[in-house]
Coordinates of C-alpha atoms in Angstrom, one line a residue:
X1 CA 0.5 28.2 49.5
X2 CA 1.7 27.1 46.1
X3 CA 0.8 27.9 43.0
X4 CA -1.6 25.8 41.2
X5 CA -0.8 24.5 37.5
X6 CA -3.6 24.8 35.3
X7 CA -2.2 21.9 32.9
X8 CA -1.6 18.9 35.9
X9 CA -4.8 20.2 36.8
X10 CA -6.3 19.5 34.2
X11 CA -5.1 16.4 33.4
X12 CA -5.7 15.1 37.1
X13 CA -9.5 15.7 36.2
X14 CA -9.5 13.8 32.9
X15 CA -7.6 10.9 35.0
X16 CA -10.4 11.2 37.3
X17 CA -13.6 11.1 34.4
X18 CA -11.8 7.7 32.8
X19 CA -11.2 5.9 36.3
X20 CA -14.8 4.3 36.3
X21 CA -15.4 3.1 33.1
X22 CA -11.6 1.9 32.4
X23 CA -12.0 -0.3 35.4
X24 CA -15.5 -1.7 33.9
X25 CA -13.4 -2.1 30.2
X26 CA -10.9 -4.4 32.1
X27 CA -13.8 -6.6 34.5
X28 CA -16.9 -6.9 32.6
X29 CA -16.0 -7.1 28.9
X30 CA -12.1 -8.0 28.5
X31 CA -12.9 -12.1 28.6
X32 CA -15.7 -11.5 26.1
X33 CA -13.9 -9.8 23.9
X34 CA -10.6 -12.4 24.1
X35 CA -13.2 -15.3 23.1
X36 CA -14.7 -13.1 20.0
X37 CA -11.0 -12.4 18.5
X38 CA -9.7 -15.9 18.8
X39 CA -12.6 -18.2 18.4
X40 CA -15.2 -16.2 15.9
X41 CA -12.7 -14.9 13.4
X42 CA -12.3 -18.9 12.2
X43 CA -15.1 -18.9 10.0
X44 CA -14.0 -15.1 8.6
X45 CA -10.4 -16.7 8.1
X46 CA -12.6 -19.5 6.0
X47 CA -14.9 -17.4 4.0
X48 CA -12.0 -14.8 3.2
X49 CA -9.7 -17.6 1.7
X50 CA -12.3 -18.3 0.0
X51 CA -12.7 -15.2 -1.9
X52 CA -8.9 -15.0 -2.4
X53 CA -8.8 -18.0 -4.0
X54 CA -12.1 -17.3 -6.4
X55 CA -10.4 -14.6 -7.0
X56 CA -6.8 -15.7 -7.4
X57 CA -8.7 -18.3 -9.7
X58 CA -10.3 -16.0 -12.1
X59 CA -7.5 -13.4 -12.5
X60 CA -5.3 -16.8 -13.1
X61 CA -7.7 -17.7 -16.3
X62 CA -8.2 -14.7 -17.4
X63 CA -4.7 -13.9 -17.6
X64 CA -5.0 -10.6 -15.4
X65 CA -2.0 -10.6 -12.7
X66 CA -0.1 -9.1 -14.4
X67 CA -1.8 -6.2 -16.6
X68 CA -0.5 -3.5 -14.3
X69 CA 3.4 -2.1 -15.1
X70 CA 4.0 -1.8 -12.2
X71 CA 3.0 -5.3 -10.7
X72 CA 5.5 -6.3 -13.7
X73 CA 7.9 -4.6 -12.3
X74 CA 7.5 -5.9 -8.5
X75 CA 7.9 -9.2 -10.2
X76 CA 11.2 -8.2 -11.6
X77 CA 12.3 -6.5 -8.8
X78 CA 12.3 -9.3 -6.3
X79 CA 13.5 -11.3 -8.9
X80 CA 16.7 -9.8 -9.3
X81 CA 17.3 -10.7 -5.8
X82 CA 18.1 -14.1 -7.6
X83 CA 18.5 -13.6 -10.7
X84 CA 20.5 -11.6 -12.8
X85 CA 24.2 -10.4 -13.3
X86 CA 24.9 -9.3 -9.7
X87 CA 22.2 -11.0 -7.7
X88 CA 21.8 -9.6 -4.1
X89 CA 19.7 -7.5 -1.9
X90 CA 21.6 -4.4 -3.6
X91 CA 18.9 -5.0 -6.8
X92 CA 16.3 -4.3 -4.5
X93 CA 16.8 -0.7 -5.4
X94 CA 15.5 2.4 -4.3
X95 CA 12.8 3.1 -6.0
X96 CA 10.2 0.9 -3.8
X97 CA 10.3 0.1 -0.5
X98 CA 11.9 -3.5 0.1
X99 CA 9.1 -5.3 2.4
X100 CA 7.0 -6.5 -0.5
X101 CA 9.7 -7.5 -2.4
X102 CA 11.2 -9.4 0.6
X103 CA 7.9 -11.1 0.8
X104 CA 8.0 -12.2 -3.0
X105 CA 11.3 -13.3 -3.2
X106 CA 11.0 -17.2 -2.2
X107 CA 8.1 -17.4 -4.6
X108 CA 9.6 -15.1 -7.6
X109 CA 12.6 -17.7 -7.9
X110 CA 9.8 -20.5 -9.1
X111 CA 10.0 -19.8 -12.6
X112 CA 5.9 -20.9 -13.0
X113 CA 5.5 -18.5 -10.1
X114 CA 7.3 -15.4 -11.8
X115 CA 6.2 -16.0 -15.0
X116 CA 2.7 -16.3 -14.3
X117 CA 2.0 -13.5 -11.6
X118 CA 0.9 -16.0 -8.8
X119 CA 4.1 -15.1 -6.5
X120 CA 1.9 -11.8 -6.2
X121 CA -0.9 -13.0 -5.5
X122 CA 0.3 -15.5 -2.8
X123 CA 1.4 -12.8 -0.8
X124 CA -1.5 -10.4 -1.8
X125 CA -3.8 -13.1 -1.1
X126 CA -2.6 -13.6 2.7
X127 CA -2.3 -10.0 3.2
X128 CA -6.0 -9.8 2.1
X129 CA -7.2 -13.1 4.4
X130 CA -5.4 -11.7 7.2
X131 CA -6.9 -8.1 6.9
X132 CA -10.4 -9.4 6.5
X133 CA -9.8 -11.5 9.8
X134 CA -8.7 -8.0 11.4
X135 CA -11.1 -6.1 10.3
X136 CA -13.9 -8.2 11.7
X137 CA -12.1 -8.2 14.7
X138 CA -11.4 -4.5 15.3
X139 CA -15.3 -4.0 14.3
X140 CA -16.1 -6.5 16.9
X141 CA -13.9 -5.7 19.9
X142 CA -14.9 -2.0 19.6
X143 CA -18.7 -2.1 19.6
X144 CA -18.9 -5.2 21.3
X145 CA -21.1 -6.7 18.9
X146 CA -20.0 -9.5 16.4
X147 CA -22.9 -8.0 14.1
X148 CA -20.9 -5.5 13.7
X149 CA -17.9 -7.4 13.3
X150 CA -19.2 -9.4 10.4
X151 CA -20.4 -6.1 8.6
X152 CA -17.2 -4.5 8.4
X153 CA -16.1 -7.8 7.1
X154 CA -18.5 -8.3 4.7
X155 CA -17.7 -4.6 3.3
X156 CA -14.0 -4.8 3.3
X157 CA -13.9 -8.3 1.8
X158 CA -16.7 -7.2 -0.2
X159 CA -14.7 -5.0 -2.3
X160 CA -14.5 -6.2 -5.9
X161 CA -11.7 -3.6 -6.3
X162 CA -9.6 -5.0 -3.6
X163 CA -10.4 -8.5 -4.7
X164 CA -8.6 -7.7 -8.0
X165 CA -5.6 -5.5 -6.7
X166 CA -5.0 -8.5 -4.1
X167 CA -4.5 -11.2 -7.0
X168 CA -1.3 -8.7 -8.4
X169 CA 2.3 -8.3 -7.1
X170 CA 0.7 -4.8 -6.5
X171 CA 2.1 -3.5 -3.0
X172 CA -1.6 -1.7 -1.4
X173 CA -2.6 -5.2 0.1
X174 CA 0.4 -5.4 1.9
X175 CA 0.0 -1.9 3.3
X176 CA -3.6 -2.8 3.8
X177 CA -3.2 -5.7 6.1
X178 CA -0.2 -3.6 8.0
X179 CA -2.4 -0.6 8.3
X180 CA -5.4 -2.7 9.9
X181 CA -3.0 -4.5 11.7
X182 CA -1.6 -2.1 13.8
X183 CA -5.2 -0.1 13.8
X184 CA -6.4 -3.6 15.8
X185 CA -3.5 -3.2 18.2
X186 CA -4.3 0.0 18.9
X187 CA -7.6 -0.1 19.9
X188 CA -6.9 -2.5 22.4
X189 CA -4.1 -0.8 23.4
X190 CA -6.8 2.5 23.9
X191 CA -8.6 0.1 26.1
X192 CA -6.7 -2.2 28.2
X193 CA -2.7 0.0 27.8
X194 CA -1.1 -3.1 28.2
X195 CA 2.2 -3.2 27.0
X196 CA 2.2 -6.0 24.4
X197 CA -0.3 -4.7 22.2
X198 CA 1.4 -1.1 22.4
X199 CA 4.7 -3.2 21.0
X200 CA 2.5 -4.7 18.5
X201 CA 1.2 -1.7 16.9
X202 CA 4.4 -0.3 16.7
X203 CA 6.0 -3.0 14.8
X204 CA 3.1 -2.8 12.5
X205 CA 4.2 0.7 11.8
X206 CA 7.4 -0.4 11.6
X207 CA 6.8 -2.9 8.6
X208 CA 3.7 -0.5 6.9
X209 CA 7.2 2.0 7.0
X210 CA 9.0 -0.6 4.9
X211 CA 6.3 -1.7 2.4
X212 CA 5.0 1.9 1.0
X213 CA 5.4 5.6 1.6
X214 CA 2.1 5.9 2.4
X215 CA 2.3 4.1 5.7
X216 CA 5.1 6.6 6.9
X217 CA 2.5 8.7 8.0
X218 CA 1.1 6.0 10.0
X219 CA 4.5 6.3 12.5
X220 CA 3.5 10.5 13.3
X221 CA 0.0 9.5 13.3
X222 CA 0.4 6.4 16.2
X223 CA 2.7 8.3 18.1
X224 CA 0.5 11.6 18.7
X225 CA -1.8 8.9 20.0
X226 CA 0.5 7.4 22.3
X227 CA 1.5 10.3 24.1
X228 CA -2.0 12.2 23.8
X229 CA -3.9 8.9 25.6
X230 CA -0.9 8.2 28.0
X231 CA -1.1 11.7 29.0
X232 CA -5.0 11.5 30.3
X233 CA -5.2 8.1 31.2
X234 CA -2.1 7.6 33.0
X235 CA -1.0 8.2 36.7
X236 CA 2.5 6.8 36.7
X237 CA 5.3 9.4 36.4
X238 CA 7.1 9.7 32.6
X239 CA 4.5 6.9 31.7
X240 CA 4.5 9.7 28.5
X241 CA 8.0 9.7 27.4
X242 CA 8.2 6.2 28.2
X243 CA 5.4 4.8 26.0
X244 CA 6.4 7.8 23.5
X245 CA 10.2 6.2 23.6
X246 CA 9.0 2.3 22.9
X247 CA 6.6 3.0 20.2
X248 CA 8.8 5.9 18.2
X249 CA 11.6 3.5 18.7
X250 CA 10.0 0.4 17.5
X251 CA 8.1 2.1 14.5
X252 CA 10.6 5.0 13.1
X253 CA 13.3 1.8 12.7
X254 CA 12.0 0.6 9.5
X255 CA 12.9 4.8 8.4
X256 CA 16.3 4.5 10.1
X257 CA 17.2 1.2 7.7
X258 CA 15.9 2.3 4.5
X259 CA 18.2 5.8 5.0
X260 CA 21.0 3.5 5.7
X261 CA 20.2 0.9 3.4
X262 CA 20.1 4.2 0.6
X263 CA 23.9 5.6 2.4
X264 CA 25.6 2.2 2.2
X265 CA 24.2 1.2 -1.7
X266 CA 24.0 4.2 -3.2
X267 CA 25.9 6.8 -1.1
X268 CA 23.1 8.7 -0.8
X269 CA 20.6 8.2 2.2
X270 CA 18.4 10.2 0.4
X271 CA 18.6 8.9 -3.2
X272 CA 15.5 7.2 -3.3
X273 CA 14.1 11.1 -3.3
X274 CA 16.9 12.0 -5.3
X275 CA 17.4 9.1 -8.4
X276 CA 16.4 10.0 -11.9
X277 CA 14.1 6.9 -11.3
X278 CA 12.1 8.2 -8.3
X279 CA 8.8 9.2 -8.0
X280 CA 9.6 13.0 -7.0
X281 CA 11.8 13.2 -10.4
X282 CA 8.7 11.7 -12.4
X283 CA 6.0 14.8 -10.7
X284 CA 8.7 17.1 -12.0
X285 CA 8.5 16.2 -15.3
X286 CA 4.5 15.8 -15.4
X287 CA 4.7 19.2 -13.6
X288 CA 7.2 21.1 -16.0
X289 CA 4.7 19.6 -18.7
X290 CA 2.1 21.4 -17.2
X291 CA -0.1 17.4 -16.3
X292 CA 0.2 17.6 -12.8
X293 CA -3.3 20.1 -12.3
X294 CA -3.5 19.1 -8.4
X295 CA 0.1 20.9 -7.4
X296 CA -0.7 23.7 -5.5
X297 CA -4.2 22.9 -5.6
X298 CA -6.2 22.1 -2.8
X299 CA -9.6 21.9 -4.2
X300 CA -8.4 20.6 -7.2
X301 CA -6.7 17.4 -4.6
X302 CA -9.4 16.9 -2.8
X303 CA -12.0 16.7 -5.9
X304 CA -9.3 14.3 -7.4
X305 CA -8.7 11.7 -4.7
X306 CA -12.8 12.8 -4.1
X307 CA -13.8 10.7 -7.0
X308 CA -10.9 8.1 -6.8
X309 CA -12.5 7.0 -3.4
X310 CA -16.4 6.8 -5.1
X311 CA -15.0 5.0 -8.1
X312 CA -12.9 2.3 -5.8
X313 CA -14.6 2.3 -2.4
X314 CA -18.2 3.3 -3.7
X315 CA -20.6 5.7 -3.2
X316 CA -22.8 3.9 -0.9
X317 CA -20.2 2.8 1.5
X318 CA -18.5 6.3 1.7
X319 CA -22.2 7.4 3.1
X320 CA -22.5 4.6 5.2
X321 CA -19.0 5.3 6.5
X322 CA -19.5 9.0 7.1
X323 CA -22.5 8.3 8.7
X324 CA -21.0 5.7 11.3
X325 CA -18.1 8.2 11.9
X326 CA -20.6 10.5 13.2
X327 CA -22.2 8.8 15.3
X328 CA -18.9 7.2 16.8
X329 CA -17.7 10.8 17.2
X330 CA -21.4 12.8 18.0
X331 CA -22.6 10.2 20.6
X332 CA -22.0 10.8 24.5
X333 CA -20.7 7.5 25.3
X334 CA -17.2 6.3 26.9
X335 CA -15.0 5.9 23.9
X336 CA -15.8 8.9 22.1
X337 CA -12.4 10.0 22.4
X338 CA -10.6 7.1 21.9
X339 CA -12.9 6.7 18.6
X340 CA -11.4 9.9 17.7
X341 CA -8.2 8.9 17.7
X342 CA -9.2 5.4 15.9
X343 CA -10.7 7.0 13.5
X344 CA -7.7 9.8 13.0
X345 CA -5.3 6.4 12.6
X346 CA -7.0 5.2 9.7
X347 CA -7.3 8.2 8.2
X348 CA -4.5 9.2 8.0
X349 CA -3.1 7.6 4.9
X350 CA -6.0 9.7 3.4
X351 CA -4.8 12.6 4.2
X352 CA -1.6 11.7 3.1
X353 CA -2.9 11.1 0.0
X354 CA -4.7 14.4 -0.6
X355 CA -1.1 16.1 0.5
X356 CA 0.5 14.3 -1.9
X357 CA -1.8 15.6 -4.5
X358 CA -1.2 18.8 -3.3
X359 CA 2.2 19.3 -3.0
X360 CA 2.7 17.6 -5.9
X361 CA 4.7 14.5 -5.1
X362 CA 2.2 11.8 -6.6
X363 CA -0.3 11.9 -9.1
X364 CA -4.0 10.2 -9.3
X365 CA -6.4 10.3 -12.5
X366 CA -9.4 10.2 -12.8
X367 CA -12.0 9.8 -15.8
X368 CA -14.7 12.5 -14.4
X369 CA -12.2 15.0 -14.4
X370 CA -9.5 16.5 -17.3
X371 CA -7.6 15.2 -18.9
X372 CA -10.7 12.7 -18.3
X373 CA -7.9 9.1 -18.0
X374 CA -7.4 6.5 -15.4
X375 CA -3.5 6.7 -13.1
X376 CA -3.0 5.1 -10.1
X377 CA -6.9 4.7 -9.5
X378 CA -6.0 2.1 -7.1
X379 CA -4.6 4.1 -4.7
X380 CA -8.2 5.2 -3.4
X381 CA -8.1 1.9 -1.4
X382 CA -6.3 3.5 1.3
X383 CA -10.0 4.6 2.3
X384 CA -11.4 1.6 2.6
X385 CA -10.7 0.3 5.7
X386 CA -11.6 3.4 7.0
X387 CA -15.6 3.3 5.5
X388 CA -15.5 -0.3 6.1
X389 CA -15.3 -0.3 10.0
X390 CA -17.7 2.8 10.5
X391 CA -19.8 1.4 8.7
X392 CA -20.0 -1.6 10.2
X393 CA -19.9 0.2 14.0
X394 CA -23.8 1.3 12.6
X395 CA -24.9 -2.4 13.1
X396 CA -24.2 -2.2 17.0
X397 CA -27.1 -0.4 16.8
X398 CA -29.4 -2.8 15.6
X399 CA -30.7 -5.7 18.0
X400 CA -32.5 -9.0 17.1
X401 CA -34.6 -10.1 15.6
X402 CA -34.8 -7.0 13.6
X403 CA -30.9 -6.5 13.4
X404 CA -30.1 -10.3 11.3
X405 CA -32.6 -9.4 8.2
X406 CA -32.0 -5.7 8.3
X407 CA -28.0 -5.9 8.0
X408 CA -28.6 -9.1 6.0
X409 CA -30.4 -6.9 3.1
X410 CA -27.7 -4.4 3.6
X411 CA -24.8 -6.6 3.0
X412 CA -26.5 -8.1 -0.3
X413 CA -27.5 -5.0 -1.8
X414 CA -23.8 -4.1 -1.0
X415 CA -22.6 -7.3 -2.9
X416 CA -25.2 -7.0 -5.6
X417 CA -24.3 -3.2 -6.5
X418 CA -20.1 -4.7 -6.4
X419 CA -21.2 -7.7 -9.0
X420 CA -22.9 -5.5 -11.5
X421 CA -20.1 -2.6 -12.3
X422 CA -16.6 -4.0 -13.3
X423 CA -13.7 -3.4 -10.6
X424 CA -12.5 0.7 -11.6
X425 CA -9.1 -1.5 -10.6
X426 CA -9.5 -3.6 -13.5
X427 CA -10.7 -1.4 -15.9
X428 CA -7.4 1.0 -15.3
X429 CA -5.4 -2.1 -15.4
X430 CA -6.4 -3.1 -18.6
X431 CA -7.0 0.4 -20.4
X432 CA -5.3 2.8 -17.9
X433 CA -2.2 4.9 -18.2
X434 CA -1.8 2.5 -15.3
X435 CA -1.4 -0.5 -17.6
X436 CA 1.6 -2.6 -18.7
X437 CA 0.0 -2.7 -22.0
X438 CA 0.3 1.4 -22.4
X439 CA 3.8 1.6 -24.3
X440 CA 2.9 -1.7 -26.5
X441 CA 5.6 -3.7 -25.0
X442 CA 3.5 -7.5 -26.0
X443 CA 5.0 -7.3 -29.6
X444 CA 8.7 -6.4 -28.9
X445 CA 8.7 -8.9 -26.0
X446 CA 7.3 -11.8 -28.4
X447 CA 9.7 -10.8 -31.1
X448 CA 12.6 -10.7 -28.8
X449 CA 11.6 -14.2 -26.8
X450 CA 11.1 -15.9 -30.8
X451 CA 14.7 -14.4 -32.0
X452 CA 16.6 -14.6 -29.3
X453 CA 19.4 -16.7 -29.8
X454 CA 22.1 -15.3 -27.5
X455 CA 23.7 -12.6 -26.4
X456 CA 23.0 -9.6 -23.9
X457 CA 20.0 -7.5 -24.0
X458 CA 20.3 -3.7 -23.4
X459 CA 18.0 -1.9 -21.6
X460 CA 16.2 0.9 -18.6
X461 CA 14.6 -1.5 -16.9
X462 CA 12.4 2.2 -15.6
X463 CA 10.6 1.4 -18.8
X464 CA 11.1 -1.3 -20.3
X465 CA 10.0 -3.6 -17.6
X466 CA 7.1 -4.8 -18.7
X467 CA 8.8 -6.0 -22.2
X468 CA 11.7 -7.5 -20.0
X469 CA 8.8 -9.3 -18.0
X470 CA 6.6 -10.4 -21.0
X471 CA 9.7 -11.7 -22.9
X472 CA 10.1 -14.8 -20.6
X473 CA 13.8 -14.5 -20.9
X474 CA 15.9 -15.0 -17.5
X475 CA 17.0 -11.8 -16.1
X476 CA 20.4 -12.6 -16.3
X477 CA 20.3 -12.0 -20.1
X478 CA 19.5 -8.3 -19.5
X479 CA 21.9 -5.7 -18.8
X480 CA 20.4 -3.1 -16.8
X481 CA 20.7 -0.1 -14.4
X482 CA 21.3 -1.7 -11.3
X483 CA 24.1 -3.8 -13.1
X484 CA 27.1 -2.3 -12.2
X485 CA 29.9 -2.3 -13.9
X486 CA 28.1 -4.1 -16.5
X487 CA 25.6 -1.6 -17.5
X488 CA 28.3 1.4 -17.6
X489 CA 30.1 -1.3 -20.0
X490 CA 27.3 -1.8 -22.2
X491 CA 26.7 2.4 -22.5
X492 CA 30.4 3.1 -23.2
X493 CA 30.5 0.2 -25.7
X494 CA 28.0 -1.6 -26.6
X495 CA 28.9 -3.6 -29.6
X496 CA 31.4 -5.0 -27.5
X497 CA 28.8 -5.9 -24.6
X498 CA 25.3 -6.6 -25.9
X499 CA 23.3 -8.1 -29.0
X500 CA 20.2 -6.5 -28.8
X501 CA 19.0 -2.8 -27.7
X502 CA 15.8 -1.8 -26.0
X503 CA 15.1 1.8 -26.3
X504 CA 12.1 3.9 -25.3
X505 CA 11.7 7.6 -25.8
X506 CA 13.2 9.3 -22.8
X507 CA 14.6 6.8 -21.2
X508 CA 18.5 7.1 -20.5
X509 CA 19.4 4.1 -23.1
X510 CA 17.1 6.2 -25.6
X511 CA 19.1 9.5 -24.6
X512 CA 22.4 8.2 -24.8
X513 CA 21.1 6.8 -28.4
X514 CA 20.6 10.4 -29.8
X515 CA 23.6 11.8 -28.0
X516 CA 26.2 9.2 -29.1
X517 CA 24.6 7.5 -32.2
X518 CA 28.4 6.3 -33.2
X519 CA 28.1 3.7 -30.5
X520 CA 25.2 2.2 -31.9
X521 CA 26.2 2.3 -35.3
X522 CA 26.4 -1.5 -35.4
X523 CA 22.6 -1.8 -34.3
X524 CA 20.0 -1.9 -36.6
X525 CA 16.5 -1.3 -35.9
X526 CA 14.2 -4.6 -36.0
X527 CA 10.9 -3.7 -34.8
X528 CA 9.2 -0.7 -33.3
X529 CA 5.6 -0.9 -31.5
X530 CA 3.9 1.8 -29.5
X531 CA 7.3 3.2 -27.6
X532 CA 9.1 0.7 -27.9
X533 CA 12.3 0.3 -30.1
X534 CA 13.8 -2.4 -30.5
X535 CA 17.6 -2.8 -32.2
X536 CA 19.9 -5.5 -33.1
X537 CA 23.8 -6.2 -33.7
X538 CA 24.4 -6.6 -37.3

């Protein structure tokens, strides 16, 4: 008599518990639900282009594309692709990930399109239409119910705060979109395990891997579900390793590039960790200045990126969405589990973001708490599609004729409580640590596009690029870090190489200012606003 194994054992019985219902997925509801994502979604693709565009509209007019630094910078960034001293993929850098810029770079080389911010929000604005149209599908294919599936539309589009950051060159919406993309694909993969939307999924990790570091997490995260899901619901032999092999394979590609991508340009295939410019060297300095209160602080993290979610995604809808993920997780019915693991996808960039807190490798602000300012407020919108869809799961529960007026009233009080605060996005924009405007780079960048008349323009374009943006001059006039040889040129000698010097207090142009002031001895200084200097050759 042999031996019995506990594990195959148990696994046989949780085959055996999903056999019934999985065949009732496939014959009762899978035509249902092929009509609901393909036909429906036409008037969400209408109403959300709609909202892009009033919003694309109104940021246009008001001049607020571009108030963020760092949007500024995207701009420049794919720019340089195109324009500059040594155009090329190499001046995508190594800072960001390339996928946004990628995405930019047909528009950026418009000049009306650069100049004015509206290269950013073409993409942002797509990314956003086709999230809403996902969104309202995955609410919709999971409960069944297009009630549903128009609530977690009308939330997620809803979102003032998303509105706003999808009009910017800002790179969340892109993330967004990816990160609801491959949620989508993965819930019918849950369902149906067919092979295509497995594939899918993973090559939505595989771009969310290339457009921020936030989606990196979405690669671990997918693949526990793979071979967690294939290992209870599966009866063919090394149907595991196999789905576990296409999906890490497909989705940990993007990884494998950018390490290559970092080898072959910089020599390094860790240098976008390791550059003076990165985001790791920046938490050092906040930490060794003693502003980075959330390293090596849990509480402190979670309180943080707390209040960054109820100033972005709101109060209300975090209730709403705690409350639906409840019930998705409390109630006895078939897809408990396989709402677990939903759920667990999309939040995980949430947790990423409270271990970044933590371990101190990104920073957030917020105004309720010291030193009581506004930083990267935006990136609480990894939340929202998250609270979005379990909140919208709570209308499945609702059936007519009560259902239309009760969700109705929801879904305007919603709106109503959006139109009467200003967009916490906006505000940080415009005020923020956050904003373009925080170093004073407007005055410089007007003096500099009124005097210039020729000649090379010095500067660390890790600060200065919001004056190199707002100056209107073509890129190729600036001589900057990713301009090699030109840039070790310009630091060696620069009366020889440039007419005009941007400096900004510690910056390497400002450093190599104070250590080396004979170079410079032909400069004078013309203007100085804010933190910005700016020098001239006599």
């Amino acid at each position: 008599m042999g031996v019995a194994n506990p594990v195959a054992e148990g696994r046989r019985r949780l085959l055996r518990r999903s056999e019934p219902h999985t065949a009732r997925w496939w014959s009762v509801t899978r035509a249902r639900r092929a009509v609901a994502v393909v036909t429906a979604p036409m008037l969400v693709v209408t109403v959300s282009t709609c909202l892009a565009l009033a919003g694309t509209i109104w940021a246009y007019l008001s001049g607020s594309m571009t108030l963020y630094g760092d949007a500024r910078a995207h701009l420049n960034v794919a720019r340089h692709v195109t324009d500059g001293l040594t155009p090329g993929l190499a001046q995508l850098g190594s800072v960001w990930l390339p996928l946004p810029h990628l995405l930019m770079m047909p528009l950026v080389a418009i000049d009306p399109l650069w100049h004015s911010g509206l290269a950013g929000a073409i993409v942002g604005g797509v990314c956003f239409v086709y999230a809403s149209v996902r969104m309202y599908g995955l609410a919709r294919y999971w409960t069944g119910s297009r009630l549903a599936g128009w609530a977690a539309f009308a939330l997620f589009a809803g979102s003032l705060n998303l509105l706003y950051i999808q009009t910017t060159a800002l790179t969340e919406p892109v993330l967004i979109a990816l990160m609801v993309g491959m949620a989508y694909h993965m819930a019918r993969w849950l369902r149906e395990m067919g092979h295509r939307d497995l594939a899918m999924a993973a090559l939505f990790a595989f771009c969310a891997s290339l457009s921020r570091y936030d989606g990196w997490v979405l690669l671990p995260a997918g693949l526990a579900i793979v071979m967690l899901w294939t290992w209870t619901h599966e009866r063919r032999a090394y149907a595991t390793q196999a789905n576990a092999i296409i999906f890490g394979v497909l989705s940990g590609y993007g990884i494998v590039l950018w390490l290559l991508y970092n080898l072959i340009i910089f020599s390094d295939p860790l240098f976008f960790i390791h550059s003076g410019a990165s985001a790791q060297a920046q938490q050092v300095s906040l930490a060794h200045a003693g502003m980075l209160a959330t390293k090596g602080n849990l509480f402190e993290s979670l309180v943080v990126y707390g209040w960054a979610m109820i100033d972005v995604v709101g109060l209300p809808l975090l209730a709403l969405g705690a409350l639906g993920s409840l019930v998705l997780l409390l109630r006895g019915h078939r897809d408990r589990w396989a709402s677990v693991l939903l759920l667990g996808l999309l939040a995980s960039p949430v947790a990423f973001e409270i271990v970044s807190l933590w371990t101190g490798q990104s920073t957030v602000r917020v105004p309720e708490r010291a030193p009581f300012e506004m930083w990267n407020l935006r990136y609480g919108l990894m939340a929202l599609p998250l609270f979005a869809f379990a909140a919208g799961t709570l209308a499945r529960r609702w059936k007519p004729p009560l259902a239309l007026p009760v969700v109705g009233v929801a879904i305007l009080a919603a709106v109503t409580l959006n139109l009467a605060t200003v967009p916490m996005t906006l505000v940080d924009g415009r005020s923020g640590i956050s904003s373009a405007t925080a170093g004073r780079p407007e005055a410089a960048a007007m003096y500099l596009g009124a005097h210039y008349g020729g000649g090379r323009v010095l500067a660390d374009d890790t600060t200065s690029s919001p004056l190199i943006y707002a100056s209107g001059l073509n890129l190729r006039e600036f001589v900057t870090v990713g301009f090699k040889p030109y840039y070790a040129n310009a630091i060696e000698d620069p009366s020889a190489n440039v007419r005009w010097v941007v400096a900004v207090p510690g910056d390497d142009v400002f450093h190599d200012m104070e250590a080396h002031p004979e170079r410079f001895a032909a400069f004078h200084l013309v203007l100085t606003d804010g933190d910005i200097h700016l020098y001239q050759r006599d």
